[in-house]
Short mmCIF file of C-alpha atoms and ligand atoms in Angstrom, two decimals:
data_model
loop_
_atom_site.label_atom_id
_atom_site.label_comp_id
_atom_site.label_asym_id
_atom_site.label_seq_id
_atom_site.Cartn_x
_atom_site.Cartn_y
_atom_site.Cartn_z
CA UNK A 269 1.86 -63.19 105.11
CA UNK A 270 4.76 -60.80 104.76
CA UNK A 271 2.93 -57.76 106.15
CA UNK A 272 5.35 -55.21 104.74
CA UNK A 273 8.31 -56.53 106.69
CA UNK A 274 10.65 -57.25 103.85
CA UNK A 275 9.43 -54.97 101.12
CA UNK A 276 7.37 -51.79 101.23
CA UNK A 277 5.77 -49.13 99.09
CA UNK A 278 8.57 -46.81 100.18
CA UNK A 279 11.15 -49.10 98.49
CA UNK A 280 9.63 -48.16 95.15
CA UNK A 281 8.42 -44.66 95.87
CA UNK A 282 9.75 -43.38 92.55
CA UNK A 283 7.55 -45.86 90.65
CA UNK A 284 4.68 -44.03 88.95
CA UNK A 285 2.66 -47.21 88.20
CA UNK A 286 2.58 -46.55 84.45
CA UNK A 287 -0.15 -47.47 82.02
CA UNK A 288 1.22 -50.11 79.62
CA UNK A 289 4.35 -50.23 81.79
CA UNK A 290 7.52 -49.79 79.72
CA UNK A 291 9.43 -51.97 82.24
CA UNK A 292 7.08 -54.87 81.53
CA UNK A 293 7.31 -54.32 77.78
CA UNK A 294 11.11 -54.36 77.97
CA UNK A 295 11.39 -57.52 80.06
CA UNK A 296 11.53 -60.69 77.96
CA UNK A 297 10.53 -62.92 80.91
CA UNK A 298 8.15 -61.23 83.36
CA UNK A 299 5.76 -58.38 84.04
CA UNK A 300 7.76 -56.29 86.51
CA UNK A 301 5.14 -53.53 86.26
CA UNK A 302 2.56 -55.92 87.67
CA UNK A 303 4.91 -57.03 90.47
CA UNK A 304 5.58 -53.42 91.41
CA UNK A 305 1.85 -52.75 91.55
CA UNK A 306 1.34 -55.74 93.84
CA UNK A 307 3.97 -54.39 96.22
CA UNK A 308 2.32 -50.96 96.12
CA UNK A 309 -1.00 -52.53 97.02
CA UNK A 310 0.30 -54.60 99.96
CA UNK A 311 0.43 -57.86 98.09
CA UNK A 312 4.12 -58.85 97.99
CA UNK A 313 3.54 -62.53 98.82
CA UNK A 314 1.47 -63.10 95.72
CA UNK A 315 3.97 -61.11 93.64
CA UNK A 316 6.87 -63.21 94.97
CA UNK A 317 5.04 -66.46 94.27
CA UNK A 318 4.12 -65.33 90.75
CA UNK A 319 7.69 -64.36 89.98
CA UNK A 320 9.34 -67.33 91.60
CA UNK A 321 11.71 -67.74 88.71
CA UNK A 322 13.00 -64.20 88.91
CA UNK A 323 16.49 -65.54 89.64
CA UNK A 324 16.55 -64.87 85.88
CA UNK A 325 17.01 -61.21 86.89
CA UNK A 326 20.44 -61.95 88.39
CA UNK A 327 21.94 -62.59 84.99
CA UNK A 328 20.16 -60.00 82.87
CA UNK A 329 21.27 -56.44 82.23
CA UNK A 330 17.99 -54.90 83.45
CA UNK A 331 16.29 -53.67 80.29
CA UNK A 332 13.37 -52.93 82.64
CA UNK A 333 15.37 -50.20 84.39
CA UNK A 334 16.60 -48.81 81.07
CA UNK A 335 12.99 -48.56 79.90
CA UNK A 336 11.78 -46.94 83.16
CA UNK A 337 10.40 -43.48 82.43
CA UNK A 338 10.31 -42.24 86.01
CA UNK A 339 12.56 -39.24 86.65
CA UNK A 340 14.19 -41.26 89.43
CA UNK A 341 14.70 -44.67 87.89
CA UNK A 342 13.04 -47.40 89.96
CA UNK A 343 15.55 -50.02 91.20
CA UNK A 344 13.47 -52.79 89.64
CA UNK A 345 16.20 -55.38 89.53
CA UNK A 346 16.95 -55.15 93.22
CA UNK A 347 13.23 -55.11 94.06
CA UNK A 348 12.73 -58.31 92.04
CA UNK A 349 15.75 -59.76 93.84
CA UNK A 350 14.21 -58.88 97.22
CA UNK A 351 11.00 -60.58 96.16
CA UNK A 352 12.91 -63.78 95.39
CA UNK A 353 15.42 -63.71 98.18
CA UNK A 354 13.54 -62.13 101.08
CA UNK A 355 9.83 -62.52 100.47
CA UNK A 356 9.56 -65.87 98.70
CA UNK A 357 11.33 -67.87 101.45
CA UNK A 358 8.85 -66.62 104.07
CA UNK A 359 5.67 -67.25 102.07
CA UNK A 360 3.73 -70.00 103.77
CA UNK A 361 1.38 -71.34 101.11
CA UNK A 362 1.12 -71.47 97.32
CA UNK A 363 -1.25 -69.12 95.48
CA UNK A 364 -4.70 -70.70 95.97
CA UNK A 365 -6.09 -72.29 92.80
CA UNK A 366 -9.55 -70.74 93.07
CA UNK A 367 -11.31 -67.73 94.57
CA UNK A 368 -14.38 -69.54 95.94
CA UNK A 369 -13.68 -68.30 99.46
CA UNK A 370 -14.37 -64.73 98.26
CA UNK A 371 -18.01 -65.53 97.37
CA UNK A 372 -20.54 -63.63 99.45
CA UNK A 373 -23.87 -61.85 98.98
CA UNK A 374 -25.95 -58.75 99.61
CA UNK A 375 -29.32 -59.67 101.10
CA UNK A 376 -29.06 -63.17 99.61
CA UNK A 377 -28.18 -62.00 96.09
CA UNK A 378 -24.80 -63.58 95.20
CA UNK A 379 -21.58 -61.64 94.74
CA UNK A 380 -18.59 -63.43 93.20
CA UNK A 381 -16.31 -61.41 95.49
CA UNK A 382 -16.96 -58.59 97.98
CA UNK A 383 -15.74 -55.77 95.71
CA UNK A 384 -18.02 -53.23 94.01
CA UNK A 385 -17.36 -49.83 92.53
CA UNK A 386 -19.13 -47.29 94.70
CA UNK A 387 -21.63 -44.84 93.29
CA UNK A 388 -19.69 -42.07 91.53
CA UNK A 389 -18.11 -41.18 88.23
CA UNK A 390 -16.25 -44.54 88.21
CA UNK A 391 -19.57 -46.32 87.59
CA UNK A 392 -21.46 -43.85 85.47
CA UNK A 393 -21.63 -45.24 81.92
CA UNK A 394 -22.21 -48.61 80.25
CA UNK A 395 -18.67 -48.76 78.95
CA UNK A 396 -17.10 -48.00 82.34
CA UNK A 397 -19.16 -50.62 84.17
CA UNK A 398 -18.50 -53.20 81.43
CA UNK A 399 -14.74 -52.60 81.67
CA UNK A 400 -14.89 -52.90 85.45
CA UNK A 401 -16.76 -56.21 85.15
CA UNK A 402 -14.23 -57.51 82.64
CA UNK A 403 -11.45 -56.48 85.05
CA UNK A 404 -12.98 -58.64 87.80
CA UNK A 405 -15.19 -56.38 89.91
CA UNK A 406 -18.17 -58.30 91.27
CA UNK A 407 -20.53 -55.39 90.80
CA UNK A 408 -21.13 -51.69 90.55
CA UNK A 409 -23.15 -49.22 92.53
CA UNK A 410 -24.17 -47.02 89.64
CA UNK A 411 -23.82 -43.21 89.84
CA UNK A 412 -26.87 -41.84 91.69
CA UNK A 413 -29.91 -41.65 89.43
CA UNK A 414 -32.33 -38.74 89.82
CA UNK A 415 -34.64 -36.53 87.80
CA UNK A 416 -32.87 -33.30 88.80
CA UNK A 417 -31.22 -31.10 86.21
CA UNK A 418 -27.53 -31.68 86.97
CA UNK A 419 -24.84 -29.22 85.82
CA UNK A 420 -21.44 -29.73 87.38
CA UNK A 421 -18.83 -27.03 88.13
CA UNK A 422 -15.30 -26.98 86.73
CA UNK A 423 -12.91 -27.73 88.30
CA UNK A 424 -14.67 -29.98 90.78
CA UNK A 425 -11.90 -31.79 92.69
CA UNK A 426 -9.00 -30.95 94.94
CA UNK A 427 -6.63 -33.19 96.88
CA UNK A 428 -4.16 -33.48 99.71
CA UNK A 429 -1.15 -35.35 98.36
CA UNK A 430 1.73 -37.26 99.96
CA UNK A 431 5.42 -36.70 99.30
CA UNK A 432 5.40 -38.87 96.21
CA UNK A 433 2.38 -37.08 94.76
CA UNK A 434 -0.12 -39.84 95.48
CA UNK A 435 -3.51 -38.70 96.73
CA UNK A 436 -4.12 -39.11 100.45
CA UNK A 437 -7.38 -37.19 100.73
CA UNK A 438 -9.72 -36.12 97.96
CA UNK A 439 -12.42 -33.44 97.89
CA UNK A 440 -15.21 -33.32 95.32
CA UNK A 441 -18.11 -30.96 94.75
CA UNK A 442 -19.85 -33.27 92.30
CA UNK A 443 -23.54 -34.10 92.44
CA UNK A 444 -25.46 -36.90 90.73
CA UNK A 445 -25.76 -38.59 87.34
CA UNK A 446 -26.37 -36.11 84.54
CA UNK A 447 -27.98 -38.78 82.33
CA UNK A 448 -31.74 -38.94 82.14
CA UNK A 449 -33.47 -41.67 84.11
CA UNK A 450 -34.44 -43.33 80.81
CA UNK A 451 -30.82 -43.36 79.61
CA UNK A 452 -29.66 -44.94 82.86
CA UNK A 453 -32.42 -47.58 82.69
CA UNK A 454 -31.30 -48.59 79.22
CA UNK A 455 -27.72 -48.90 80.57
CA UNK A 456 -29.00 -51.23 83.32
CA UNK A 457 -30.84 -53.41 80.80
CA UNK A 458 -27.78 -53.73 78.60
CA UNK A 459 -25.47 -54.43 81.54
CA UNK A 460 -27.79 -57.12 82.89
CA UNK A 461 -28.15 -58.70 79.47
CA UNK A 462 -24.42 -58.83 78.82
CA UNK A 463 -23.22 -59.47 82.40
CA UNK A 464 -26.04 -61.46 84.05
CA UNK A 465 -23.89 -62.70 86.95
CA UNK A 466 -22.57 -59.28 87.92
CA UNK A 467 -24.25 -57.24 90.66
CA UNK A 468 -26.01 -53.98 89.81
CA UNK A 469 -26.70 -51.82 92.84
CA UNK A 470 -28.87 -48.90 91.74
CA UNK A 471 -28.21 -45.71 93.68
CA UNK A 472 -31.22 -43.40 93.60
CA UNK A 473 -32.29 -40.02 94.98
CA UNK A 474 -35.91 -38.90 94.96
CA UNK A 475 -37.30 -35.46 95.77
CA UNK A 476 -40.42 -36.72 97.51
CA UNK A 477 -41.95 -40.00 98.63
CA UNK A 478 -43.58 -40.67 95.28
CA UNK A 479 -40.30 -40.29 93.47
CA UNK A 480 -38.32 -42.53 95.85
CA UNK A 481 -41.03 -45.12 95.24
CA UNK A 482 -41.12 -44.79 91.46
CA UNK A 483 -37.34 -44.71 90.97
CA UNK A 484 -36.87 -47.85 93.09
CA UNK A 485 -39.55 -49.65 91.08
CA UNK A 486 -38.06 -48.60 87.75
CA UNK A 487 -34.60 -49.79 88.75
CA UNK A 488 -35.88 -53.21 89.75
CA UNK A 489 -37.86 -53.53 86.51
CA UNK A 490 -34.78 -52.69 84.48
CA UNK A 491 -32.44 -55.25 86.04
CA UNK A 492 -31.05 -53.84 89.30
CA UNK A 493 -30.16 -56.50 91.90
CA UNK A 494 -30.54 -54.12 94.82
CA UNK A 495 -31.24 -50.45 95.53
CA UNK A 496 -29.08 -47.97 97.41
CA UNK A 497 -30.87 -44.89 98.76
CA UNK A 498 -28.63 -41.84 98.61
CA UNK A 499 -29.36 -40.09 101.92
CA UNK A 500 -25.85 -38.73 102.09
CA UNK A 501 -24.53 -36.64 99.16
CA UNK A 502 -23.12 -33.47 100.81
CA UNK A 503 -22.97 -31.47 97.57
CA UNK A 504 -26.62 -30.93 96.61
CA UNK A 505 -27.58 -27.49 95.31
CA UNK A 506 -31.01 -27.56 96.91
CA UNK A 507 -31.90 -27.95 100.59
CA UNK A 508 -33.65 -31.07 101.81
CA UNK A 509 -31.74 -33.54 99.65
CA UNK A 510 -28.76 -35.88 100.17
CA UNK A 511 -27.05 -35.51 103.55
CA UNK A 512 -29.86 -33.21 104.72
CA UNK A 513 -32.02 -36.34 104.74
CA UNK A 514 -29.38 -38.58 106.36
CA UNK A 515 -29.18 -36.18 109.29
CA UNK A 516 -32.91 -36.50 110.08
CA UNK A 517 -33.91 -40.05 111.11
CA UNK A 518 -37.64 -39.40 110.51
CA UNK A 519 -36.92 -38.58 106.84
CA UNK A 520 -34.65 -41.61 106.48
CA UNK A 521 -37.45 -43.82 107.76
CA UNK A 522 -40.11 -42.20 105.60
CA UNK A 523 -38.16 -42.36 102.32
CA UNK A 524 -36.86 -45.87 103.01
CA UNK A 525 -40.44 -47.01 103.54
CA UNK A 526 -41.47 -45.35 100.29
CA UNK A 527 -38.74 -47.14 98.30
CA UNK A 528 -39.47 -50.47 99.98
CA UNK A 529 -43.15 -50.20 99.06
CA UNK A 530 -42.39 -50.64 95.38
CA UNK A 531 -39.56 -53.20 95.40
CA UNK A 532 -38.90 -56.81 96.22
CA UNK A 533 -35.10 -56.59 95.96
CA UNK A 534 -32.78 -55.66 98.86
CA UNK A 535 -32.66 -51.96 99.79
CA UNK A 536 -29.62 -50.34 101.43
CA UNK A 537 -29.67 -46.86 102.97
CA UNK A 538 -26.46 -44.96 102.23
CA UNK A 539 -25.76 -42.81 105.26
CA UNK A 540 -23.80 -39.66 105.92
CA UNK A 541 -20.79 -39.41 108.24
CA UNK A 542 -21.68 -35.75 108.84
CA UNK A 543 -23.34 -36.68 112.14
CA UNK A 544 -22.14 -37.38 115.68
CA UNK A 545 -23.37 -40.96 115.56
CA UNK A 546 -24.84 -43.05 112.76
CA UNK A 547 -27.09 -45.39 114.76
CA UNK A 548 -30.17 -43.12 114.89
CA UNK A 549 -30.32 -42.92 111.08
CA UNK A 550 -29.46 -46.62 110.67
CA UNK A 551 -32.19 -47.68 113.10
CA UNK A 552 -34.62 -45.38 111.29
CA UNK A 553 -33.71 -47.08 108.00
CA UNK A 554 -34.37 -50.45 109.65
CA UNK A 555 -37.79 -49.26 110.82
CA UNK A 556 -38.49 -48.14 107.27
CA UNK A 557 -37.72 -51.68 106.08
CA UNK A 558 -34.12 -51.37 104.83
CA UNK A 559 -32.15 -54.59 104.41
CA UNK A 560 -28.81 -52.92 104.93
CA UNK A 561 -26.69 -49.82 105.36
CA UNK A 562 -24.02 -48.45 103.04
CA UNK A 563 -21.44 -46.16 104.64
CA UNK A 564 -19.69 -43.86 104.48
CA UNK A 565 -20.45 -41.19 101.94
CA UNK A 566 -18.04 -38.25 101.84
CA UNK A 567 -17.27 -35.92 104.75
CA UNK A 568 -17.93 -32.17 104.44
CA UNK A 569 -14.55 -30.52 104.06
CA UNK A 570 -12.26 -27.72 102.96
CA UNK A 571 -8.98 -29.04 101.60
CA UNK A 572 -6.99 -25.82 101.40
CA UNK A 573 -7.02 -22.07 100.83
CA UNK A 574 -4.80 -20.55 98.15
CA UNK A 575 -2.55 -18.03 99.97
CA UNK A 576 -2.41 -15.69 96.96
CA UNK A 577 -5.98 -15.71 95.69
CA UNK A 578 -7.40 -16.34 99.19
CA UNK A 579 -9.90 -18.76 97.63
CA UNK A 580 -10.41 -22.29 98.94
CA UNK A 581 -10.10 -25.33 96.68
CA UNK A 582 -11.34 -26.16 94.11
CA UNK A 583 -11.73 -22.54 93.00
CA UNK A 584 -14.57 -22.03 90.54
CA UNK A 585 -14.17 -18.56 89.05
CA UNK A 586 -13.10 -17.06 92.35
CA UNK A 587 -15.51 -18.96 94.64
CA UNK A 588 -15.56 -22.32 96.31
CA UNK A 589 -17.81 -24.39 98.54
CA UNK A 590 -17.64 -27.12 101.15
CA UNK A 591 -17.31 -30.48 99.45
CA UNK A 592 -17.15 -34.20 100.18
CA UNK A 593 -13.84 -35.63 101.44
CA UNK A 594 -12.88 -39.21 100.55
CA UNK A 595 -9.79 -41.36 99.94
CA UNK A 596 -7.37 -43.11 102.27
CA UNK A 597 -7.37 -40.22 104.78
CA UNK A 598 -11.00 -40.88 105.71
CA UNK A 599 -10.55 -44.60 106.41
CA UNK A 600 -10.21 -44.24 110.22
CA UNK A 601 -13.44 -42.23 110.33
CA UNK A 602 -15.22 -44.72 108.11
CA UNK A 603 -14.02 -47.66 110.22
CA UNK A 604 -15.30 -45.93 113.34
CA UNK A 605 -18.80 -45.69 111.82
CA UNK A 606 -18.67 -49.26 110.49
CA UNK A 607 -17.80 -50.58 113.95
CA UNK A 608 -20.61 -48.49 115.47
CA UNK A 609 -23.07 -50.15 113.08
CA UNK A 610 -21.49 -53.59 113.54
CA UNK A 611 -21.76 -53.40 117.31
CA UNK A 612 -25.36 -52.21 117.40
CA UNK A 613 -27.48 -55.27 118.32
CA UNK A 614 -30.57 -53.67 116.77
CA UNK A 615 -28.85 -53.81 113.35
CA UNK A 616 -27.66 -57.42 113.68
CA UNK A 617 -29.58 -58.70 110.67
CA UNK A 618 -28.63 -55.82 108.39
CA UNK A 619 -26.04 -56.04 105.64
CA UNK A 620 -23.30 -53.42 105.93
CA UNK A 621 -21.65 -52.31 102.70
CA UNK A 622 -18.47 -50.58 103.83
CA UNK A 623 -16.49 -47.88 102.08
CA UNK A 624 -14.33 -44.85 102.68
CA UNK A 625 -10.63 -44.80 101.87
CA UNK A 626 -10.14 -48.40 100.78
CA UNK A 627 -7.12 -48.93 98.49
CA UNK A 628 -5.74 -52.35 99.34
CA UNK A 629 -7.02 -55.79 100.36
CA UNK A 630 -5.82 -55.05 103.90
CA UNK A 631 -7.97 -51.91 104.05
CA UNK A 632 -10.90 -54.01 102.84
CA UNK A 633 -10.17 -56.72 105.41
CA UNK A 634 -10.35 -54.14 108.20
CA UNK A 635 -13.85 -53.14 107.06
CA UNK A 636 -14.90 -56.80 106.91
CA UNK A 637 -13.50 -57.52 110.39
CA UNK A 638 -15.57 -54.62 111.74
CA UNK A 639 -18.80 -55.84 110.15
CA UNK A 640 -18.88 -55.10 106.42
CA UNK A 641 -20.30 -57.85 104.24
CA UNK A 642 -19.37 -56.08 101.01
CA UNK A 643 -16.88 -53.40 100.00
CA UNK A 644 -17.26 -50.36 97.77
CA UNK A 645 -14.51 -48.14 96.35
CA UNK A 646 -14.28 -44.88 94.40
CA UNK A 647 -11.27 -42.66 95.11
CA UNK A 648 -8.62 -45.39 94.77
CA UNK A 649 -10.15 -46.32 91.42
CA UNK A 650 -10.11 -42.68 90.31
CA UNK A 651 -6.42 -42.60 91.18
CA UNK A 652 -5.21 -46.03 90.13
CA UNK A 653 -7.86 -47.48 87.82
CA UNK A 654 -10.02 -50.60 87.74
CA UNK A 655 -6.85 -52.73 87.71
CA UNK A 656 -6.56 -52.49 91.52
CA UNK A 657 -9.11 -55.32 91.63
CA UNK A 658 -6.32 -57.82 90.83
CA UNK A 659 -4.50 -57.19 94.10
CA UNK A 660 -7.69 -56.67 96.11
CA UNK A 661 -8.91 -60.14 95.15
CA UNK A 662 -5.65 -62.06 95.14
CA UNK A 663 -4.42 -60.43 98.36
CA UNK A 664 -7.63 -61.13 100.30
CA UNK A 665 -7.90 -64.64 98.88
CA UNK A 666 -4.31 -65.42 99.81
CA UNK A 667 -4.82 -64.10 103.35
CA UNK A 668 -7.97 -66.19 103.85
CA UNK A 669 -6.30 -69.33 102.50
CA UNK A 670 -3.26 -68.78 104.67
CA UNK A 671 -5.39 -68.32 107.78
CA UNK A 672 -7.39 -71.46 106.92
CA UNK A 673 -10.62 -69.49 106.49
CA UNK A 674 -12.95 -71.08 103.95
CA UNK A 675 -15.29 -68.16 103.40
CA UNK A 676 -14.92 -64.43 103.73
CA UNK A 677 -18.39 -64.50 105.28
CA UNK A 678 -16.93 -66.32 108.32
CA UNK A 679 -14.91 -63.28 109.41
CA UNK A 680 -17.50 -60.53 109.01
CA UNK A 681 -17.40 -58.66 112.33
CA UNK A 682 -14.66 -60.88 113.79
CA UNK A 683 -12.70 -57.86 115.00
CA UNK A 684 -15.57 -56.08 116.74
CA UNK A 685 -14.97 -57.47 120.22
CA UNK A 686 -11.69 -55.58 120.59
CA UNK A 687 -13.25 -52.18 119.88
CA UNK A 688 -14.54 -50.17 122.81
CA UNK A 689 -16.28 -46.85 122.35
CA UNK A 690 -14.57 -45.46 125.41
CA UNK A 691 -11.07 -45.81 126.83
CA UNK A 692 -12.14 -46.59 130.39
CA UNK A 693 -12.04 -50.35 129.74
CA UNK A 694 -8.31 -50.41 128.98
CA UNK A 695 -5.71 -51.95 131.29
CA UNK A 696 -3.30 -49.19 132.32
CA UNK A 697 -0.68 -50.85 134.46
CA UNK A 698 1.64 -52.40 131.84
CA UNK A 699 4.33 -50.54 129.92
CA UNK A 700 5.50 -52.08 126.65
CA UNK A 701 8.98 -50.82 125.80
CA UNK A 702 10.23 -50.09 122.28
CA UNK A 703 13.19 -52.03 120.90
CA UNK A 704 15.84 -50.45 118.67
CA UNK A 705 16.96 -52.81 115.93
CA UNK A 706 20.65 -51.99 115.45
CA UNK A 707 20.84 -53.57 112.00
CA UNK A 708 18.24 -51.25 110.49
CA UNK A 709 18.99 -48.06 112.48
CA UNK A 710 20.91 -45.47 110.47
CA UNK A 711 21.39 -43.11 113.41
CA UNK A 712 19.22 -40.26 112.13
CA UNK A 713 18.02 -39.36 115.64
CA UNK A 714 14.40 -38.77 114.68
CA UNK A 715 13.26 -40.97 117.57
CA UNK A 716 15.36 -38.83 119.91
CA UNK A 717 13.90 -35.55 118.60
CA UNK A 718 10.33 -36.78 118.96
CA UNK A 719 10.88 -38.28 122.38
CA UNK A 720 12.57 -35.08 123.59
CA UNK A 721 9.98 -32.66 122.28
CA UNK A 722 6.84 -34.74 122.00
CA UNK A 723 7.45 -37.50 124.51
CA UNK A 724 9.05 -38.14 127.86
CA UNK A 725 12.80 -37.57 127.28
CA UNK A 726 13.43 -41.29 127.51
CA UNK A 727 15.89 -41.65 124.61
CA UNK A 728 19.58 -40.77 124.84
CA UNK A 729 21.44 -40.15 121.59
CA UNK A 730 25.22 -40.56 121.80
CA UNK A 731 27.48 -41.23 118.82
CA UNK A 732 24.35 -41.42 116.67
CA UNK A 733 23.06 -44.39 118.64
CA UNK A 734 19.66 -44.19 120.36
CA UNK A 735 19.43 -45.77 123.80
CA UNK A 736 16.35 -46.18 125.93
CA UNK A 737 16.13 -44.92 129.49
CA UNK A 738 13.62 -47.41 130.88
CA UNK A 739 13.05 -45.33 134.01
CA UNK A 740 11.54 -42.53 131.91
CA UNK A 741 9.87 -44.45 129.06
CA UNK A 742 6.08 -44.55 129.38
CA UNK A 743 5.68 -46.91 126.39
CA UNK A 744 3.79 -44.42 124.22
CA UNK A 745 5.48 -45.75 121.02
CA UNK A 746 5.84 -42.37 119.35
CA UNK A 747 9.46 -43.32 118.47
CA UNK A 748 8.23 -46.41 116.67
CA UNK A 749 5.81 -44.39 114.59
CA UNK A 750 8.24 -41.65 113.54
CA UNK A 751 11.24 -43.86 112.68
CA UNK A 752 11.76 -43.42 108.91
CA UNK A 753 13.63 -46.75 108.72
CA UNK A 754 11.02 -48.83 110.60
CA UNK A 755 13.96 -49.80 112.81
CA UNK A 756 12.03 -49.74 116.09
CA UNK A 757 9.73 -52.55 117.10
CA UNK A 758 7.85 -53.53 120.24
CA UNK A 759 10.04 -55.23 122.77
CA UNK A 760 8.98 -58.29 124.70
CA UNK A 761 10.17 -56.38 127.73
CA UNK A 762 7.40 -54.89 129.77
CA UNK A 763 6.88 -53.72 133.28
CA UNK A 764 3.73 -53.82 135.29
CA UNK A 765 3.11 -50.97 137.68
CA UNK A 766 1.27 -51.57 140.90
C1 FMN G 294 -16.14 -37.74 92.52
C2 FMN G 294 -17.08 -38.44 93.43
C3 FMN G 294 -18.42 -38.57 93.09
C4 FMN G 294 -19.30 -39.23 93.94
N1 FMN G 294 -20.61 -39.36 93.59
C5 FMN G 294 -21.47 -40.05 94.40
C6 FMN G 294 -22.80 -40.28 94.01
O1 FMN G 294 -23.26 -39.88 92.94
N2 FMN G 294 -23.60 -40.98 94.86
C7 FMN G 294 -23.15 -41.48 96.07
O2 FMN G 294 -23.90 -42.12 96.79
N3 FMN G 294 -21.86 -41.29 96.43
C8 FMN G 294 -21.02 -40.60 95.63
N4 FMN G 294 -19.70 -40.45 96.00
C9 FMN G 294 -19.23 -41.04 97.28
C10 FMN G 294 -18.58 -42.42 97.09
O3 FMN G 294 -19.49 -43.36 96.55
C11 FMN G 294 -18.02 -42.96 98.40
O4 FMN G 294 -19.07 -43.09 99.32
C12 FMN G 294 -16.95 -42.07 99.02
O5 FMN G 294 -16.18 -41.47 98.02
C13 FMN G 294 -16.03 -42.84 99.98
O6 FMN G 294 -15.34 -43.89 99.32
P1 FMN G 294 -13.85 -43.72 98.70
O7 FMN G 294 -12.97 -43.19 99.78
O8 FMN G 294 -13.49 -45.12 98.24
O9 FMN G 294 -13.97 -42.79 97.56
C14 FMN G 294 -18.82 -39.78 95.15
C15 FMN G 294 -17.46 -39.67 95.47
C16 FMN G 294 -16.59 -39.02 94.63
C17 FMN G 294 -15.13 -38.94 95.00
#
């Protein structure tokens, strides 16, 4: 597995990942647009193996680059060359010929792979779910069904973006499905009829016990494979709904019990991260009879305040409100909650459906290693489309095959042992030094600046060459993290203090 060593997203930062990519249309031999996407989504090995024959590129006059519509033309030819010359030689296995190792389940109901759309706009109509199924998603968690009168504000999103404009963190103030319950039930029936092997997870929100019970029953009768109880939407207009429930274990237990009373299919409680710890609500869901937990829903947030209007984002006719934060920026927080659930012995038998910031197969793998048995995604789909499923599946499948793992189920929770809730367990006597790789260093001095002003003054910078002063280095690795060229690695050299 190449693990970003030879080719990275930053090598193609000017690529805008076009719809109907002009580079692919211009190339008589390959689909460079697809290869670029695979690199973007951490899947260069599979791209290199697919485009094995791209030595063709050496002799062509790069119509792909001429067709590129990005303002800064993407160096497609040299990227394809890197795939063939740098990545391909270090791939260890061929692309596996089937995806059987991705098969898993939620509460015994089969999933052809671990990937579902999470409950949101991305899974809110028949047509959208059908297109997602055709694209290869194993299932959908349908947009939360309720009997409330839903009117959404405009605009309803805001985002924190990276240097290349891609969304890092995403805020929404959206509520639930604005279709009637009857409309949504007819969508379920049609989806089940036309896609019987795909998984329909029905997200519901009741206003009292009777409604949690009746909605769960209706969903089962109309083809849902499992129910997800929305105890976690942070954007409800009325008190006592959504994350107000998820913050009160007694309510979680009571409403879970109500839903379980009327159903025979698995029930997951979707919990809020707007709490100090998730275990009290998760254990309450277990007491109420839940078969699993889904987490995380979005985090209450403010993404920015306009310095001229003084209104926070998104501004709705001069006002704004707290809203739910999602996307790649929330992944560390989500992983923390997933590991909390995964490590809790009381929840051992519960399925964990993990989400929050997943974009690539490696993100998904991290959730699986910390205890998730299935994966749900919204924000990355809103940004990049259903097509990300290609690299999610092929990347995870390739990783499993390469590691000799026959089933994704075998590694659920395999990374939990290394996580400690507190830092007191860590060994503190060894210093791991950084190593400057002369070949890649361009002498920018960023490591020096950070070490001087944010570290321990352990780097000297003469003639644009960084040098380590081992007597001062504490092995914090800040230099390694700030190097824009990834030219600093971890040395084998270490010292052990007494
Ligand atoms: C626009 C938007 C609408 C959402 N609507 C719902 C919803 O109706 N029900 C629900 O349980 N979660 C809803 N969510 C939360 C997502 O299902 C998911 O838990 C969260 O966004 C974290 O995953 P992500 O980082 O992959 O987006 C919504 C999220 C977004 C961004």
